Amino acid sequence: MNVEVVLTALLTAAMAGSIPLMLAAVGEAIGERAGLLNLGIEGVILVSGLAAFWLVLETQSLGLGLACGAVTGLICGLGFGVLATRGRADQIVLGLGMTMAGLGGTAFVFREVWGSQQPLLSIRSWRPLDSLLDWIPVIGPALGQQRWPVFAAWFLVIGLSSAIRRSKFGLQMRAAGEFPLGLEASGASVEGVRIAAAALAGTLSGLGGAYLTTVELGFFSPGVSVGTGFMAVAVAMLGQRNLLRVALFSLGFGMLTGLDTALQLANVDARPEFLRMIPYLAIVLTLVLLGRDAKSPAALGQVYRGLAGRR
Amino acid sequence: MPDPHGHWRAVINSLATPILAVILATGVCSVALLLVGHNPLAAWQALIQRAFLRPAGVQEMLVAAAPLLLAGVAVAVAARAGLWNIGIDGQVLVGALAAAWVGTTLEGTPRILLWAVVLVTGVIGGLAWVAIPALLRARFGTNEIVTTIMFNYVALSLTSWLVKGPLRDDTIVAPQTAAIPPTDRLPLLANTRVHAGVILALVVWGVVTWWLHRSTAGFDIKATGENPRAAIHALIPVGLVSAGALLASGALAGLVGAGDILSTKGTFQAEWNPGYGLTAFALVFLARKNFLALLPAALFLGLLSYGADVMPRAAGVPSAFFAFYEGVILIVLAVFAWQPWHRKQML
């Protein structure tokens, strides 16, 4: 048994497999900062995953598929944002409804279009660092294996993180989550800021879903996201809505999801059912260990009724 | 000025909201059916015909409504304490597997005793599965939404491993536990397909409703849910009450699983997951968290669940359509919680 090979496999699987969780969790963190708790991203991931999968199957273009996923996510996010602010919907009920409609709707459409068939994508995509960094042990080959969307996702997250930290919109977003009254008093629209944040969050989740079906798996099946959207909610809490911290946490949990491939390589005989439990249990455990001093945005999950309770 | 008709207005309003929501959701879903090339009118017609024009239809509807009613009560008990038990699915699975395992080891026991033991085992299974989230909530304040959801996925893997491994009946090709013989299951009522579990569900619903509205514990739960800070000042042990409500919710979910094993299923098949959890949320919000309204809401969702069973053959509509329908109902209800036509009363 070669430790280096096993570690490389683990890191490779973690880097590739954590992208949907990372994008969704970063999106959720953005939404939560603005005061929106979205339990519907599981549904958004599935809907955009199916849309992207369909487009890639038709056009054989990965870029188009990812763009389609992003747009689908944007539409879903806008819908959530508008209903949760202007529509004054209960965010938890709305989110659960979106998850349920997404689960059912994608399964429904999938059965309608493909029946019991299971079409597969075979897209070759560019590996920017292919065998360039192989001289670095473990990390080099693991990076070399990654396809371009992985790097794009990390650039996107890092860029968003610094943009939100520095821009006026980032500040307004945090105000919408912590002290919406103050935001409105400063002349900005709380609902507008929240809707924009929800749209951004939806776009990221949609990209995550598109990545899942087109880059990582190459197929779609009903319920294929197995709780990634819900894990994203937990990871956003764990990372205390700090985008970079959330992204690193996602990578860590991706490591746990990639355990099965690594253990197979190491010839460790473990029941797949046990390996599948580990990430979920780890989330609960870290939530207990680290979640105690975590503070939620003060206005998280609440409908903003405006200055002096008008409307 | 007090409104002499306030009470009736409230009743009409609480009836109008869910009915309007269902109508709106039906419209949205009809459009969806139309878009993928079905005739929505024909589909709804087929559903109504199957469900109401044949005696078996109504009976199957009742059978489908029973576990949903109990799951709805489970969600509603936690919701009354201000908690979200989204882990119904996992608690149902663990309760069902525990019940199936104990049931098969009790062959030859008198039936009444067997039923009691199996149902209690299911309750214990559900309790065990909600105990950790409840404990974490009470001890560390860990968010129960996330922990109960995570435990759903753990339960799926755990039960699937147990059924494929230690608890497997090796005489059958498909991985499942040994079956409880039909003669030992809950009896059917008067030559119908309706089994005694439906009565059980009604009784439990009645008892829990009465208990929540007439007992001190029920009052503590309500006080904790509506205003925890006021409840603390009233010397109500809020942490204990919250944990207790979650435990009660999990116990009821476990009973749902045991009931299914003891009536319609008889055995636990690997990868079986009825997914009552999200439907139960649709049910509770359709009933607007009113315990009496849980019953008609359960009947309606029982109709949809029956539809999911028969519609693939009757009208070529995949059963997943009904999950979509329920999701749309939930979305509409979430928005309807804001009642634009009631603006004046809100201020």
XYZ file of C-alpha atoms in Angstrom:
658
model
C 0.000 0.000 0.000
C 1.366 3.319 -1.080
C 0.448 6.160 1.222
C 1.223 8.809 -1.348
C -1.092 7.259 -3.944
C -3.926 7.028 -1.438
C -3.468 10.595 -0.231
C -3.323 11.842 -3.815
C -6.548 10.014 -4.643
C -8.217 11.428 -1.533
C -7.190 14.995 -2.313
C -8.130 14.638 -5.983
C -11.595 13.370 -5.078
C -12.011 16.053 -2.421
C -11.040 18.919 -4.732
C -13.322 17.745 -7.522
C -16.198 16.557 -5.347
C -16.439 19.494 -2.970
C -17.212 22.085 -5.660
C -21.046 21.725 -5.642
C -21.094 21.921 -1.834
C -18.676 24.848 -1.853
C -20.613 26.896 -4.403
C -23.949 26.191 -2.713
C -22.574 26.892 0.769
C -20.938 30.147 -0.306
C -24.238 31.126 -1.924
C -26.133 30.239 1.227
C -23.641 32.240 3.297
C -24.238 35.304 1.101
C -27.993 34.908 1.456
C -27.796 34.406 5.224
C -25.627 37.490 5.610
C -28.437 39.456 4.027
C -30.941 37.825 6.401
C -32.361 35.104 4.140
C -32.302 31.492 5.319
C -32.831 29.410 2.176
C -33.635 25.731 2.724
C -34.565 25.480 -0.962
C -31.065 25.208 -2.429
C -31.352 21.428 -2.561
C -34.144 22.035 -5.052
C -32.211 24.746 -6.901
C -29.221 22.411 -7.295
C -31.440 19.717 -8.792
C -33.324 22.025 -11.156
C -30.192 23.723 -12.488
C -28.378 20.399 -12.589
C -31.085 18.950 -14.810
C -31.249 22.038 -17.036
C -27.475 22.084 -17.496
C -27.353 18.351 -18.103
C -30.017 18.612 -20.784
C -28.252 21.480 -22.571
C -24.871 19.744 -22.530
C -26.479 16.583 -23.853
C -27.971 18.604 -26.708
C -25.038 20.874 -27.537
C -22.012 18.991 -26.184
C -20.752 22.307 -24.840
C -19.768 22.374 -21.194
C -19.536 26.163 -21.053
C -23.097 26.555 -22.312
C -24.298 23.992 -19.782
C -22.669 25.765 -16.846
C -24.075 29.085 -18.042
C -27.517 27.503 -18.301
C -27.194 26.194 -14.751
C -26.182 29.638 -13.516
C -29.138 31.312 -15.233
C -31.571 28.703 -13.901
C -30.159 29.227 -10.421
C -30.429 32.993 -10.857
C -34.120 32.672 -11.724
C -34.799 30.383 -8.747
C -32.847 32.683 -6.432
C -34.742 35.725 -7.684
C -37.988 33.870 -7.095
C -36.982 33.015 -3.541
C -35.801 36.560 -2.879
C -38.928 38.215 -4.216
C -41.323 35.854 -2.414
C -39.386 36.090 0.850
C -39.289 39.896 0.817
C -42.102 41.381 -1.270
C -44.278 38.291 -0.797
C -43.414 38.214 2.906
C -43.307 34.424 2.859
C -42.118 32.305 5.752
C -38.591 31.481 4.622
C -38.446 27.978 6.063
C -41.758 26.895 4.543
C -40.864 28.535 1.242
C -37.463 26.824 1.208
C -38.873 23.399 2.031
C -41.485 23.909 -0.674
C -38.792 24.761 -3.206
C -36.810 21.688 -2.218
C -39.861 19.469 -2.532
C -40.956 21.011 -5.833
C -37.384 20.687 -7.115
C -37.076 17.060 -6.062
C -40.465 16.142 -7.501
C -40.318 18.387 -10.539
C -36.915 17.203 -11.755
C -37.826 13.548 -11.220
C -41.076 14.175 -13.085
C -39.419 15.904 -16.041
C -36.600 13.351 -16.146
C -39.092 10.458 -16.354
C -41.145 12.301 -18.958
C -38.173 13.006 -21.206
C -35.972 9.954 -20.763
C -38.307 7.343 -19.250
C -36.162 4.670 -17.665
C -33.144 5.489 -19.829
C -30.008 6.867 -18.235
C -28.134 8.996 -20.760
C -24.469 9.662 -20.039
C -22.305 12.613 -20.973
C -18.817 12.065 -22.286
C -17.270 15.508 -22.319
C -13.542 15.867 -22.346
C -12.505 19.042 -20.657
C -9.305 20.928 -20.268
C -7.020 20.246 -17.287
C -5.037 23.473 -16.965
C -2.302 22.115 -14.678
C -2.089 18.660 -16.241
C 1.286 17.136 -15.181
C 2.753 20.627 -14.731
C 3.125 20.355 -10.967
C 3.812 16.655 -10.631
C 7.109 17.399 -8.908
C 5.189 18.485 -5.795
C 4.209 15.341 -3.904
C 0.466 14.663 -3.425
C -0.756 18.220 -4.056
C 0.837 18.493 -7.506
C -0.752 15.471 -9.157
C -4.040 16.158 -7.362
C -4.126 19.674 -8.823
C -3.086 18.327 -12.219
C -6.134 16.061 -12.289
C -8.593 18.919 -11.838
C -10.584 20.248 -14.755
C -10.961 23.938 -15.475
C -14.345 24.473 -13.738
C -12.697 23.608 -10.409
C -10.216 26.462 -10.752
C -12.919 28.745 -12.086
C -15.056 28.022 -9.028
C -12.220 28.835 -6.635
C -11.387 32.071 -8.480
C -15.061 32.988 -8.370
C -15.313 32.392 -4.634
C -12.090 34.219 -3.794
C -13.079 37.107 -6.044
C -16.555 37.327 -4.532
C -15.131 37.193 -1.049
C -12.848 40.162 -1.536
C -15.442 42.054 -3.572
C -18.030 41.661 -0.842
C -15.573 42.628 1.839
C -14.651 45.843 0.077
C -17.717 46.983 -1.797
C -20.564 49.144 -0.602
C -22.957 46.381 -1.612
C -21.195 43.962 0.726
C -21.698 46.359 3.604
C -25.341 46.898 2.694
C -25.802 43.154 2.545
C -24.489 42.679 6.038
C -26.652 45.550 7.244
C -29.716 43.895 5.674
C -28.993 40.851 7.815
C -27.912 42.525 11.035
C -29.792 45.808 11.218
C -32.221 46.297 8.343
C -33.779 49.335 9.972
C -30.431 51.100 9.825
C -30.014 50.153 6.199
C -33.354 51.642 5.297
C -32.574 54.767 7.295
C -29.404 55.155 5.237
C -31.600 55.422 2.162
C -31.107 51.986 0.669
C -33.845 49.455 0.003
C -33.684 46.443 2.332
C -35.828 44.388 -0.015
C -33.695 45.325 -3.014
C -30.462 44.350 -1.277
C -31.959 41.084 -0.078
C -33.326 40.200 -3.513
C -29.938 40.908 -5.080
C -28.228 38.705 -2.483
C -30.759 35.917 -3.074
C -30.178 36.129 -6.821
C -26.412 35.927 -6.337
C -26.861 32.988 -3.956
C -29.139 31.221 -6.429
C -26.638 31.726 -9.239
C -23.896 30.082 -7.174
C -26.127 27.136 -6.202
C -27.143 26.774 -9.833
C -23.496 26.662 -10.892
C -22.944 24.019 -8.221
C -25.800 21.926 -9.560
C -24.586 22.296 -13.132
C -21.076 21.270 -12.084
C -22.469 18.239 -10.247
C -24.326 16.759 -13.200
C -22.130 17.848 -16.108
C -18.558 17.878 -14.777
C -18.485 15.579 -11.775
C -20.998 12.855 -12.601
C -21.904 13.136 -16.271
C -25.425 11.913 -15.582
C -28.629 12.963 -13.858
C -30.877 10.836 -11.706
C -33.754 11.878 -9.435
C -32.475 13.114 -6.079
C -28.880 12.976 -7.317
C -27.741 15.764 -4.989
C -28.320 13.601 -1.843
C -28.588 16.460 0.600
C -25.786 18.688 -0.719
C -28.117 21.673 -0.432
C -28.894 20.915 3.198
C -25.228 20.301 3.976
C -24.562 23.709 2.452
C -26.861 25.319 5.022
C -24.901 23.630 7.799
C -21.506 24.526 6.296
C -22.567 28.163 5.911
C -23.377 28.177 9.630
C -20.098 26.452 10.515
C -18.047 28.905 8.495
C -19.926 31.732 10.221
C -20.875 33.142 6.790
C -17.239 34.043 6.096
C -16.983 33.058 2.441
C -13.378 31.828 2.483
C -13.873 29.894 5.687
C -17.036 28.342 4.235
C -15.105 27.320 1.116
C -12.348 25.677 3.178
C -14.891 23.833 5.323
C -16.496 22.530 2.128
C -13.137 21.221 0.965
C -12.754 19.448 4.303
C -16.156 17.782 4.019
C -15.364 16.932 0.402
C -12.407 15.015 1.781
C -14.817 12.884 3.824
C -17.031 12.273 0.801
C -13.999 11.164 -1.195
C -13.030 8.648 1.492
C -14.577 5.677 -0.316
C -12.375 5.956 -3.403
C -9.285 6.454 -1.282
C -10.049 3.513 0.976
C -10.679 1.277 -2.013
C -7.236 2.183 -3.293
C -5.791 1.436 0.128
C -7.514 -1.958 0.063
C -9.380 -1.180 3.243
C -12.584 -3.146 3.297
C -15.274 -0.831 4.586
C -18.995 -0.993 3.971
C -20.018 1.777 1.549
C -23.051 2.477 3.731
C -20.790 3.434 6.634
C -18.631 5.660 4.473
C -21.729 7.424 3.196
C -22.766 8.292 6.762
C -19.485 9.958 7.671
C -19.950 13.423 6.109
C -23.393 13.862 7.666
C -22.213 12.754 11.093
C -19.149 14.962 10.772
C -21.386 17.965 10.082
C -23.385 17.329 13.241
C -20.222 16.827 15.270
C -18.512 19.989 14.019
C -21.729 21.917 14.526
C -21.720 20.860 18.176
C -17.998 21.529 18.634
C -17.749 24.838 16.783
C -21.338 26.032 16.645
C -21.573 27.056 20.257
C -20.050 30.475 19.854
C -21.441 30.957 16.354
C -23.723 33.949 16.073
C -26.414 34.218 13.424
C -27.183 37.544 11.753
C -29.685 39.264 14.012
C -32.440 39.523 11.407
C -31.904 36.054 9.872
C -35.144 34.466 8.757
C -37.291 37.461 9.633
C -39.522 39.383 7.304
C -38.593 43.061 7.221
C -41.714 45.137 7.595
C -40.176 48.513 7.030
C -39.635 51.624 9.123
C -42.408 52.257 11.639
C -44.080 49.010 10.611
C -45.745 50.499 7.572
C -47.278 48.156 4.971
C -64.526 48.636 18.336
C -64.818 44.886 18.854
C -65.901 43.000 15.790
C -68.975 40.858 16.551
C -68.258 38.633 13.560
C -64.531 38.278 14.269
C -64.766 34.611 15.134
C -66.598 33.651 11.964
C -64.346 35.813 9.892
C -61.388 33.920 11.342
C -62.999 30.576 10.517
C -63.778 31.596 6.942
C -60.312 33.019 6.560
C -58.657 29.840 7.816
C -60.736 27.821 5.350
C -60.268 30.180 2.438
C -56.471 30.328 2.578
C -55.737 26.622 2.077
C -58.489 26.206 -0.494
C -57.222 29.173 -2.500
C -53.672 27.836 -2.176
C -54.689 24.433 -3.500
C -56.583 25.996 -6.399
C -53.617 28.176 -7.310
C -51.169 25.264 -7.026
C -53.473 23.107 -9.146
C -53.426 25.797 -11.807
C -49.627 26.014 -11.772
C -49.279 22.238 -11.949
C -51.829 21.990 -14.761
C -49.656 24.346 -16.773
C -46.642 22.145 -15.970
C -48.556 19.077 -17.160
C -49.536 20.901 -20.319
C -45.932 21.930 -20.985
C -44.639 18.355 -20.946
C -47.460 17.223 -23.197
C -50.183 15.856 -20.926
C -53.800 16.850 -20.990
C -54.256 18.213 -17.456
C -58.047 17.922 -17.539
C -57.828 14.260 -18.458
C -55.248 13.664 -15.720
C -57.314 15.307 -12.966
C -60.408 13.518 -14.250
C -58.626 10.161 -14.098
C -57.533 10.899 -10.537
C -61.042 11.821 -9.382
C -62.528 8.791 -11.121
C -60.048 6.393 -9.597
C -60.364 7.853 -6.145
C -64.072 8.497 -5.780
C -65.978 6.370 -8.256
C -64.643 3.056 -7.018
C -65.037 1.823 -3.459
C -61.418 0.635 -3.443
C -60.291 4.165 -4.274
C -61.761 5.747 -1.170
C -60.416 2.913 0.961
C -56.908 3.229 -0.442
C -57.103 6.955 0.138
C -57.881 6.380 3.813
C -55.023 3.884 4.086
C -52.638 6.397 2.512
C -53.910 9.211 4.715
C -53.299 7.388 8.023
C -49.471 7.580 8.142
C -49.619 11.123 6.767
C -52.001 12.179 9.540
C -49.642 10.764 12.190
C -46.574 12.305 10.534
C -48.459 15.599 10.408
C -49.227 15.350 14.133
C -45.518 14.672 14.699
C -44.474 17.803 12.802
C -47.214 19.865 14.442
C -46.235 18.902 18.005
C -42.698 20.161 17.423
C -43.966 23.216 15.540
C -46.175 24.130 18.500
C -43.016 24.359 20.604
C -41.451 26.514 17.883
C -39.203 23.724 16.607
C -38.686 22.262 13.153
C -38.426 18.486 13.080
C -37.365 17.952 9.477
C -36.034 14.525 10.437
C -39.369 12.689 10.235
C -38.058 10.534 7.378
C -35.136 9.204 9.402
C -37.252 8.604 12.489
C -39.831 6.720 10.412
C -37.100 4.526 8.920
C -35.471 3.661 12.233
C -38.832 3.037 13.892
C -39.921 0.829 11.007
C -36.733 -1.219 10.977
C -36.810 -1.713 14.743
C -40.457 -2.778 14.485
C -39.790 -5.152 11.595
C -36.890 -6.774 13.427
C -38.754 -7.255 16.712
C -41.894 -8.380 14.870
C -40.124 -11.238 13.115
C -38.545 -12.512 16.335
C -41.923 -12.747 18.049
C -43.581 -15.409 15.915
C -46.175 -17.371 17.855
C -46.855 -14.613 20.383
C -50.542 -13.781 20.854
C -51.478 -11.189 18.265
C -52.544 -8.409 20.609
C -49.277 -8.686 22.510
C -47.282 -8.801 19.277
C -48.973 -5.654 17.964
C -48.358 -3.816 21.221
C -44.694 -4.828 21.359
C -44.065 -3.993 17.697
C -45.733 -0.583 17.927
C -43.890 0.274 21.132
C -40.622 -0.807 19.503
C -41.316 1.542 16.627
C -41.947 4.365 19.078
C -38.665 3.588 20.833
C -36.835 3.540 17.493
C -38.206 6.963 16.566
C -37.391 8.255 20.057
C -33.833 6.962 19.835
C -33.324 8.659 16.499
C -34.583 12.058 17.630
C -32.890 11.783 21.037
C -29.496 13.005 19.817
C -30.818 16.131 18.050
C -33.092 16.802 21.041
C -30.207 16.404 23.473
C -27.900 18.609 21.401
C -30.627 21.219 21.190
C -31.241 21.188 24.951
C -27.585 20.965 26.005
C -25.710 23.061 23.416
C -28.504 24.880 21.598
C -27.480 23.184 18.349
C -29.916 24.067 15.564
C -32.398 21.196 15.272
C -33.193 21.924 11.615
C -29.714 20.970 10.471
C -29.180 18.034 12.839
C -32.523 16.380 12.094
C -31.939 16.693 8.332
C -28.433 15.248 8.608
C -29.804 12.351 10.634
C -32.191 11.532 7.774
C -29.259 10.723 5.536
C -27.502 8.778 8.288
C -30.691 6.744 8.862
C -30.941 5.938 5.151
C -27.431 4.479 5.109
C -27.742 2.792 8.485
C -31.014 0.998 7.752
C -29.803 0.046 4.286
C -26.665 -1.515 5.811
C -28.640 -3.378 8.483
C -31.128 -4.749 5.964
C -28.412 -5.822 3.555
C -26.300 -7.267 6.349
C -27.190 -8.451 9.856
C -30.989 -8.287 9.600
C -31.331 -9.734 6.124
C -33.651 -12.634 5.379
C -31.348 -14.921 3.380
C -34.194 -16.959 1.926
C -35.260 -14.055 -0.300
C -33.193 -12.706 -3.186
C -34.057 -9.038 -2.661
C -32.498 -7.576 0.496
C -35.245 -7.284 3.112
C -36.024 -8.404 6.642
C -38.069 -11.518 7.296
C -41.754 -10.778 6.749
C -44.370 -10.631 9.474
C -47.004 -13.114 8.250
C -50.242 -11.435 7.029
C -52.248 -13.148 9.757
C -50.149 -11.371 12.388
C -50.579 -7.933 10.834
C -53.239 -5.411 11.778
C -56.639 -6.782 10.692
C -58.679 -5.343 7.842
C -62.013 -3.811 8.729
C -65.125 -5.547 7.422
C -63.835 -6.871 4.099
C -62.356 -3.562 3.045
C -58.749 -2.591 2.448
C -58.877 -0.285 5.441
C -56.834 -1.734 8.292
C -56.973 -1.114 12.020
C -53.971 1.213 11.711
C -56.300 3.859 10.315
C -58.343 3.705 13.528
C -55.128 3.812 15.529
C -54.016 6.943 13.681
C -57.362 8.605 14.385
C -57.175 7.703 18.066
C -53.607 8.970 18.424
C -54.529 12.177 16.618
C -57.471 12.678 18.961
C -55.493 11.936 22.101
C -52.551 14.175 21.161
C -54.876 17.008 20.183
C -56.745 16.725 23.466
C -53.511 16.448 25.449
C -51.946 19.514 23.829
C -55.018 21.648 24.394
C -56.100 20.484 27.814
C -53.008 19.566 29.829
C -50.381 21.632 31.642
C -47.670 20.078 29.506
C -49.567 21.135 26.408
C -49.779 24.661 27.756
C -46.048 24.698 28.511
C -45.346 23.597 24.938
C -47.535 26.341 23.516
C -46.032 28.983 25.789
C -42.503 27.894 24.839
C -43.366 28.056 21.171
C -45.080 31.406 21.203
C -42.814 33.367 23.486
C -39.852 31.551 25.034
C -38.765 34.585 27.031
C -42.159 35.018 28.623
C -42.205 31.277 29.268
C -38.889 31.516 31.137
C -40.341 34.257 33.312
C -43.332 32.028 34.001
C -40.826 29.467 35.348
C -41.500 27.026 32.518
C -38.368 24.883 31.953
C -38.057 25.927 28.308
C -35.075 23.703 27.476
C -36.785 20.635 28.898
C -40.083 21.417 27.208
C -38.383 21.897 23.822
C -36.524 18.622 24.148
C -39.727 16.924 25.266
C -41.678 18.228 22.278
C -38.973 17.012 19.897
C -38.963 13.616 21.621
C -42.744 13.371 21.335
C -42.480 14.289 17.673
C -39.870 11.590 17.050
C -41.888 9.010 18.970
C -44.910 9.696 16.759
C -42.747 9.382 13.649
C -41.462 6.044 14.920
C -45.069 4.939 15.366
C -45.709 5.830 11.715
C -42.909 3.480 10.660
C -44.093 0.655 12.907
C -47.658 1.129 11.680
C -46.561 0.755 8.057
C -44.600 -2.403 8.852
C -47.508 -3.885 10.760
C -50.105 -3.097 8.103
C -49.255 -2.496 4.466
C -45.578 -3.481 4.348
C -44.968 -6.495 6.616
C -41.243 -6.308 5.928
C -38.513 -3.684 5.635
C -37.047 -3.618 2.135
C -33.624 -2.086 1.530
C -33.748 1.455 0.097
C -37.402 1.803 1.144
C -38.040 5.424 2.038
C -41.642 6.626 2.019
C -40.523 10.259 2.445
C -43.408 11.354 4.651
C -41.387 14.227 6.114
C -41.854 16.925 3.509
C -45.441 15.838 2.829
C -46.121 16.188 6.545
C -44.912 19.792 6.339
C -47.286 20.443 3.468
C -50.008 18.898 5.629
C -49.301 21.001 8.711
C -49.217 24.246 6.755
C -52.296 23.281 4.783
C -53.998 22.871 8.164
C -52.431 26.188 9.244
C -51.031 24.446 12.336
C -54.598 23.803 13.556
C -54.844 20.285 14.983
C -58.474 19.723 14.006
C -57.748 20.771 10.433
C -55.009 18.137 10.218
C -57.687 15.546 9.439
C -59.158 17.037 6.232
C -55.638 18.030 5.143
C -54.475 14.435 5.640
C -57.399 13.165 3.562
C -56.471 15.531 0.742
C -52.807 14.536 0.800
C -53.899 10.897 1.078
C -55.723 11.460 -2.207
C -52.510 12.778 -3.765
C -50.500 9.897 -2.348
C -53.022 7.443 -3.802
C -52.765 9.372 -7.054
C -48.990 8.944 -7.057
C -49.638 5.203 -6.810
C -52.183 4.792 -9.598
C -51.577 7.678 -11.975
C -48.527 6.239 -13.752
C -50.781 3.494 -15.090
C -54.088 5.339 -15.224
C -52.908 8.456 -17.039
C -49.205 8.000 -17.716
C -48.309 10.732 -15.232
C -45.127 9.810 -13.296
C -45.655 9.608 -9.543
C -42.989 12.283 -8.973
C -45.511 14.779 -10.334
C -47.368 14.622 -7.036
C -44.259 15.510 -5.028
C -43.935 18.530 -7.317
C -47.596 19.372 -6.704
C -47.124 19.232 -2.932
C -44.006 21.391 -3.208
C -45.930 24.014 -5.163
C -48.688 23.930 -2.539
C -46.072 24.586 0.153
C -44.608 27.516 -1.795
C -48.046 29.044 -2.310
C -48.909 28.547 1.367
C -45.644 30.183 2.421
C -46.620 33.264 0.471
C -50.231 33.162 1.638
C -49.112 33.424 5.258
C -49.053 37.067 4.298
C -52.705 37.819 3.683
C -52.960 40.859 1.485
C -56.739 40.940 1.825
C -56.384 41.129 5.588
C -54.085 44.055 5.727
C -56.143 46.126 8.131
C -56.379 43.466 10.784
C -52.641 43.019 10.856
C -52.013 46.570 11.994
